[in-house]
XYZ file of C-alpha atoms in Angstrom:
485
model
C 36.338 82.796 249.772
C 36.391 86.538 249.189
C 35.495 87.252 252.813
C 38.221 84.881 254.008
C 40.767 86.627 251.812
C 39.775 90.013 253.209
C 40.042 88.803 256.803
C 43.466 87.288 256.160
C 44.622 90.475 254.468
C 43.517 92.585 257.440
C 45.196 90.214 259.881
C 48.504 90.225 257.992
C 48.525 94.012 257.630
C 47.685 94.470 261.318
C 50.485 92.102 262.357
C 52.944 93.967 260.148
C 51.825 97.377 261.384
C 52.131 96.555 265.075
C 55.334 94.550 264.769
C 53.709 91.312 265.923
C 55.122 87.878 265.250
C 55.079 86.743 261.630
C 51.836 85.185 260.513
C 51.883 81.608 259.297
C 49.737 81.134 256.210
C 48.795 78.099 254.164
C 48.650 77.693 250.423
C 44.839 77.907 250.486
C 44.907 81.162 252.457
C 47.412 82.658 250.000
C 45.089 81.687 247.157
C 42.149 83.259 248.967
C 44.002 86.536 249.552
C 45.188 86.703 245.944
C 41.701 86.051 244.579
C 40.230 88.652 246.923
C 42.776 91.385 246.201
C 43.605 90.903 242.537
C 42.378 93.894 240.535
C 42.301 92.037 237.228
C 39.951 89.469 238.737
C 37.767 92.222 240.169
C 37.575 93.775 236.704
C 36.544 90.404 235.272
C 33.839 90.140 237.954
C 32.598 93.610 237.029
C 32.547 92.529 233.382
C 30.202 89.678 234.372
C 27.830 92.176 235.983
C 28.095 94.445 232.938
C 27.162 91.553 230.650
C 24.130 90.885 232.855
C 22.991 94.489 232.466
C 23.419 94.250 228.693
C 21.345 91.072 228.697
C 18.519 92.910 230.474
C 18.896 95.765 228.003
C 18.486 93.369 225.046
C 15.353 91.844 226.582
C 13.800 95.319 226.800
C 13.693 95.401 222.976
C 10.795 92.896 223.100
C 8.658 95.400 225.013
C 6.924 98.541 223.717
C 8.951 101.740 223.860
C 7.325 104.916 225.174
C 8.956 108.225 224.230
C 8.150 111.874 224.738
C 9.357 114.765 222.608
C 8.492 118.403 223.134
C 9.667 121.866 222.297
C 9.079 125.578 222.175
C 9.504 128.006 219.297
C 9.339 131.792 219.151
C 8.297 133.339 215.820
C 8.968 136.955 214.911
C 5.781 137.508 212.908
C 2.198 136.391 213.094
C 0.683 134.161 210.424
C -1.685 135.943 207.994
C -3.513 134.180 205.187
C -4.339 137.421 203.262
C -2.124 140.359 202.501
C -5.108 142.796 202.574
C -8.865 142.959 203.105
C -10.742 140.572 200.844
C -14.098 141.240 199.073
C -15.932 138.165 197.893
C -18.942 138.301 195.518
C -22.198 136.838 196.856
C -24.925 134.797 195.154
C -28.704 134.858 195.394
C -31.239 132.220 194.401
C -32.908 132.773 191.022
C -36.395 131.307 190.863
C -36.335 131.241 187.091
C -33.177 129.186 186.749
C -33.632 127.402 190.062
C -29.958 128.037 190.902
C -27.711 130.483 192.675
C -26.501 133.424 190.560
C -23.962 136.124 191.230
C -25.375 139.584 191.882
C -23.758 141.677 189.158
C -24.060 145.343 188.202
C -26.181 145.521 185.024
C -26.649 148.107 182.303
C -30.040 149.731 183.027
C -30.663 150.041 179.307
C -29.644 146.614 178.025
C -29.841 144.657 181.256
C -26.450 143.060 180.534
C -23.744 142.692 183.258
C -21.097 145.380 183.161
C -17.372 144.541 183.065
C -14.803 146.562 184.886
C -11.504 147.942 183.519
C -9.842 144.597 184.099
C -12.363 142.755 181.962
C -14.107 141.141 184.944
C -17.756 141.484 185.906
C -18.514 143.878 188.737
C -20.434 142.315 191.638
C -23.338 144.322 192.972
C -22.758 143.076 196.553
C -19.635 141.748 198.228
C -18.774 139.994 201.515
C -15.927 141.818 203.258
C -13.209 139.690 204.999
C -10.859 141.984 206.896
C -7.171 141.068 206.816
C -7.066 141.016 210.625
C -9.754 138.317 210.727
C -7.412 135.790 209.102
C -4.294 136.692 211.109
C -3.100 134.185 213.749
C -0.803 134.727 216.701
C 2.108 132.256 216.435
C 4.724 134.222 218.375
C 4.901 131.530 221.089
C 4.401 127.948 219.941
C 4.536 124.936 222.272
C 4.385 121.410 220.875
C 4.950 117.826 221.935
C 4.225 114.180 221.212
C 4.096 110.920 223.160
C 4.962 107.949 220.946
C 4.452 104.248 221.652
C 6.392 101.815 219.416
C 5.881 98.057 219.549
C 8.171 95.905 217.376
C 6.279 93.077 215.689
C 8.948 91.522 213.478
C 12.481 92.860 213.144
C 13.889 90.142 210.930
C 14.955 88.056 213.919
C 17.406 90.711 215.169
C 15.865 91.079 218.629
C 15.881 87.321 219.239
C 19.471 87.033 218.028
C 20.638 89.976 220.165
C 19.065 88.430 223.257
C 20.913 85.184 222.629
C 24.158 87.058 221.956
C 23.939 88.951 225.241
C 23.202 85.683 227.042
C 26.289 84.146 225.474
C 28.268 87.286 226.329
C 27.374 86.852 229.996
C 28.552 83.222 229.868
C 31.718 84.381 228.118
C 32.412 86.932 230.849
C 32.021 84.196 233.472
C 34.394 81.903 231.582
C 36.980 84.697 231.292
C 36.624 85.392 235.019
C 37.157 81.727 235.861
C 40.140 81.486 233.520
C 41.724 84.540 235.146
C 41.113 82.991 238.574
C 42.934 79.831 237.463
C 45.880 81.913 236.239
C 46.035 83.737 239.578
C 45.974 80.469 241.521
C 48.769 79.089 239.372
C 50.840 82.267 239.895
C 50.274 82.066 243.665
C 51.322 78.408 243.752
C 54.483 79.162 241.776
C 55.431 82.010 244.135
C 54.510 79.931 247.197
C 56.629 76.934 246.244
C 59.481 79.239 245.246
C 59.561 80.486 248.834
C 59.438 76.910 250.135
C 62.275 75.951 247.797
C 64.523 78.833 248.863
C 63.716 78.259 252.521
C 64.825 74.637 252.180
C 67.959 75.714 250.342
C 68.666 78.286 253.044
C 68.622 75.517 255.672
C 70.788 73.421 253.397
C 73.267 76.247 252.858
C 73.507 76.839 256.596
C 74.108 73.135 257.215
C 76.796 73.141 254.542
C 78.465 76.147 256.178
C 78.370 74.347 259.526
C 79.961 71.262 257.965
C 82.755 73.335 256.447
C 83.151 75.302 259.630
C 83.583 72.057 261.584
C 86.041 70.817 258.981
C 87.925 74.114 259.183
C 88.208 73.742 262.959
C 89.474 70.168 262.674
C 92.011 70.980 259.947
C 93.193 73.993 261.911
C 93.911 71.724 264.910
C 95.652 69.244 262.647
C 97.867 72.025 261.261
C 98.842 72.956 264.796
C 99.723 69.316 265.439
C 101.692 69.086 262.193
C 99.531 66.370 260.597
C 98.029 68.712 257.994
C 99.478 71.415 255.801
C 98.640 75.072 255.554
C 97.487 74.427 251.993
C 94.792 72.072 253.293
C 93.513 74.808 255.602
C 93.461 77.389 252.796
C 91.504 75.002 250.597
C 88.896 74.623 253.320
C 88.855 78.415 253.843
C 88.105 78.983 250.159
C 85.256 76.482 250.305
C 83.932 78.058 253.491
C 84.016 81.570 252.029
C 82.237 80.373 248.902
C 79.614 78.653 251.055
C 79.028 81.898 252.986
C 78.637 83.798 249.718
C 76.120 81.216 248.514
C 74.270 81.478 251.823
C 74.036 85.263 251.427
C 72.623 84.841 247.923
C 70.035 82.384 249.188
C 69.089 84.739 252.058
C 68.601 87.608 249.613
C 66.650 85.414 247.206
C 64.387 84.248 250.024
C 63.598 87.839 251.034
C 62.819 88.760 247.431
C 60.661 85.663 246.920
C 58.649 86.494 250.062
C 58.109 89.976 248.633
C 56.953 88.471 245.342
C 54.501 86.196 247.153
C 53.141 89.121 249.198
C 52.666 91.148 246.008
C 50.776 88.304 244.308
C 48.584 87.979 247.405
C 47.805 91.711 247.292
C 49.672 92.470 250.530
C 52.366 95.066 251.258
C 55.710 93.752 250.042
C 57.203 94.089 253.514
C 54.600 91.733 255.036
C 56.268 89.096 257.216
C 54.750 85.892 255.872
C 55.799 82.464 257.067
C 54.477 79.520 255.100
C 52.882 76.401 256.474
C 54.973 74.208 254.165
C 58.352 75.794 254.808
C 59.577 72.711 256.681
C 58.127 70.191 254.240
C 60.510 67.385 253.356
C 58.307 64.967 251.412
C 56.669 65.663 248.048
C 52.971 64.885 247.776
C 50.519 65.197 244.872
C 46.812 65.992 244.948
C 45.908 62.981 242.800
C 47.731 60.092 241.114
C 48.947 60.877 237.623
C 46.896 58.892 235.140
C 48.182 57.546 231.858
C 45.112 58.718 229.932
C 42.224 61.116 230.436
C 38.700 61.521 229.085
C 39.306 64.525 226.854
C 35.616 65.363 226.564
C 35.532 65.901 230.329
C 38.707 67.984 230.069
C 37.155 70.098 227.308
C 34.077 70.683 229.455
C 36.183 71.864 232.410
C 38.588 74.103 230.500
C 37.368 77.685 230.867
C 39.484 79.037 228.007
C 38.004 76.432 225.676
C 34.545 77.269 227.020
C 35.202 80.894 226.054
C 36.073 79.847 222.492
C 32.918 77.721 222.241
C 30.814 80.648 223.392
C 32.606 82.819 220.838
C 31.489 80.444 218.073
C 27.893 80.734 219.295
C 28.127 84.525 219.381
C 29.460 84.685 215.815
C 26.703 82.317 214.714
C 24.040 84.606 216.157
C 25.717 87.624 214.618
C 24.967 85.974 211.292
C 21.256 86.204 212.192
C 21.690 89.867 213.127
C 23.240 90.611 209.738
C 20.612 88.493 207.968
C 17.867 90.597 209.558
C 18.996 93.540 207.424
C 17.727 91.601 204.381
C 14.311 90.788 205.855
C 11.146 92.914 206.255
C 10.510 94.726 209.516
C 7.092 95.501 210.989
C 6.226 97.721 213.931
C 3.082 99.299 215.424
C 3.222 103.016 216.219
C 0.812 104.999 218.365
C 1.226 108.732 218.936
C -0.516 111.444 220.881
C 0.599 114.844 219.592
C -0.398 118.235 220.972
C 0.417 121.899 220.480
C -0.366 125.399 221.650
C -1.749 127.115 219.608
C -3.790 124.426 217.868
C -6.229 124.278 214.937
C -8.322 121.256 215.888
C -11.344 123.425 216.637
C -10.459 126.681 214.967
C -7.263 128.549 215.764
C -6.988 128.775 219.550
C -4.111 129.690 221.856
C -4.400 126.708 224.161
C -3.209 123.102 224.323
C -5.052 120.461 222.382
C -4.041 117.199 220.766
C -5.152 113.968 219.135
C -4.233 110.308 218.936
C -2.968 108.536 215.846
C -2.253 104.822 215.382
C -0.505 103.122 212.503
C 1.849 100.423 211.299
C 5.278 100.796 209.770
C 6.746 98.281 207.334
C 10.285 98.362 205.946
C 11.213 95.998 203.100
C 14.785 95.981 201.734
C 14.662 95.730 197.962
C 18.049 96.330 196.353
C 21.396 97.281 197.867
C 23.762 96.032 195.169
C 24.665 92.961 197.194
C 25.960 94.942 200.164
C 23.827 93.214 202.782
C 24.465 89.768 201.316
C 28.231 90.262 201.280
C 28.024 91.475 204.864
C 26.207 88.247 205.736
C 28.858 86.152 203.985
C 31.578 88.003 205.916
C 29.780 87.150 209.166
C 29.674 83.468 208.144
C 33.413 83.591 207.468
C 34.011 84.912 211.005
C 32.036 81.966 212.376
C 34.097 79.537 210.321
C 37.326 81.109 211.604
C 36.076 80.832 215.194
C 35.239 77.139 214.691
C 38.710 76.475 213.279
C 40.285 78.271 216.238
C 38.222 76.077 218.561
C 39.373 72.897 216.829
C 42.979 74.085 216.924
C 42.647 74.859 220.645
C 41.350 71.336 221.304
C 44.378 69.878 219.558
C 46.672 72.078 221.637
C 44.885 70.999 224.821
C 45.408 67.352 223.858
C 49.120 68.090 223.572
C 49.131 70.056 226.828
C 47.499 67.240 228.769
C 49.877 64.630 227.360
C 52.963 66.742 228.025
C 51.950 67.845 231.511
C 51.018 64.290 232.548
C 54.355 63.046 231.236
C 56.230 65.821 233.081
C 54.346 65.066 236.296
C 55.260 61.377 236.037
C 58.885 62.200 235.290
C 59.007 64.691 238.167
C 57.824 62.018 240.582
C 60.390 59.522 239.247
C 63.125 62.125 239.496
C 62.143 62.890 243.064
C 62.275 59.234 244.027
C 65.759 58.952 242.485
C 66.962 62.052 244.355
C 65.729 60.551 247.623
C 67.755 57.426 246.863
C 70.793 59.515 245.887
C 70.500 61.543 249.087
C 70.564 58.356 251.177
C 73.784 57.341 249.450
C 75.242 60.837 249.794
C 74.502 60.825 253.541
C 76.245 57.474 253.933
C 79.159 58.649 251.815
C 79.569 61.753 253.979
C 79.392 59.675 257.153
C 82.103 57.324 255.933
C 84.260 60.257 254.788
C 84.011 61.870 258.216
C 84.871 58.570 259.937
C 87.811 57.986 257.594
C 89.040 61.557 258.091
C 88.985 61.136 261.865
C 90.859 57.846 261.545
C 93.400 59.426 259.204
C 92.691 57.260 256.165
C 90.998 60.048 254.153
C 92.218 63.467 253.205
C 90.593 66.868 253.438
C 89.830 66.736 249.730
C 87.946 63.471 250.210
C 85.782 65.039 252.935
C 85.058 68.159 250.866
C 84.158 65.990 247.872
C 81.709 64.049 250.061
C 80.290 67.295 251.432
C 79.899 68.699 247.924
C 78.138 65.510 246.815
C 75.908 65.724 249.898
C 75.070 69.356 249.100
C 74.290 68.519 245.480
C 72.087 65.573 246.452
C 70.126 67.685 248.931
C 69.761 70.511 246.454
C 68.556 68.148 243.733
C 66.051 66.631 246.171
C 64.673 70.100 247.017
C 64.407 71.014 243.322
C 62.738 67.694 242.511
C 60.281 68.088 245.397
C 59.259 71.585 244.289
C 59.051 70.399 240.680
C 56.614 67.679 241.777
C 54.333 70.297 243.355
C 54.572 72.676 240.383
C 53.926 69.883 237.865
C 50.965 68.780 239.969
C 49.371 72.227 240.002
C 50.090 72.733 236.296
C 48.485 69.381 235.498
C 45.450 70.443 237.523
C 45.316 73.692 235.562
C 45.579 71.879 232.231
C 42.873 69.404 233.267
C 40.638 72.246 234.472
C 40.416 70.903 238.026
C 41.909 73.910 239.833
C 39.356 75.341 242.295
C 38.144 78.871 241.586
C 35.458 81.143 243.091
C 31.997 81.062 241.529
C 30.770 84.325 243.069
C 31.057 87.498 241.011
């Protein structure tokens, strides 16, 4: 359908550009062009694709996530463990005590260890650790980590989000289909408006011709002295008014063609002629039934489908909120590395190590915040269910009203056909009586006015039949719409 609409659009624009004859289009081709060119529908189609991407994104949460983080840091100073050279006392093994003893300076007279000015014993030997030996170059530090995270249990949030995104994709499709139905209905209304004005244009021209003929006859009768000047002026007034009405209809027809071209996504100056412009008999796509299976209607209605999906989405959002009150478990594996590293002494080169663990989060107390959030989500679901039930009741009313209007429109049309037959006969007899001199000019104009009214009512009733038919199809959900996105 989209390709057909594009081809028709190109053909119409080419015919308009090169001044070719006007293109005759059908109602189906107008629908196809409108569906192909409508930007709102294209946005809805893009929303369907977007929802599909979000569905794939939600599914990715089931799978392990692999992340890398790295960095570089420049430090002004090196790292030094000591502020100066360090001297550490040493021990030797004493055979008498069978243990290690510190080597201390002893008094040669008493043999007792000697204390220094600070009250500490003075070691006889020390191990020297220069300050430079414990100084590390950390001017340039490179670091990084590769982390693998596998969710085990997230409180049901991942499962709920996957279902929500699936429902969101269905919702986008339902909104697209609903928009397509609205476009088709708008096209049909504009299409039949053109047909109506075209029929009224023909009618107005016929009425002008009738008055023009009457004007000619009365003018001859005035010359022969069998009619008055007042009779001629009365006909002139009617003729002028008929010409004014014809001009209004001509202008309205031009504007309605522009409106139809705009709905179809074509330039407003496109010269479109409609296949049904010369239609004279009203037809309906299907007989109007007295009752319908409402469950089937509910299943076909895309706007109701959108509300049902909304209820499902709100229901799953309850599970998302509930997950905040449940424990969460995940496995974490990390490989971290740095330069410099201290895995095998301090070395200015890259080295790293693996680490594996599990992470558990258990909500304990949040002063009822999470629970109240869950109750608020349940309230949203309840509201959505009530809106769905209310929509079903409104659809019941819509179906009943539209079926009744369709039946009444058909009855009205049949009565206008009968009235038109009588009006035609009345006009014929008035013309015959006028020629035979038994009827006046006023009688003829009254018959012509009645004929005009009967024709106009028939045109209005015929168009009303078509509009009621398409509206009933829309209400019943039987309007055709594209299924490609």
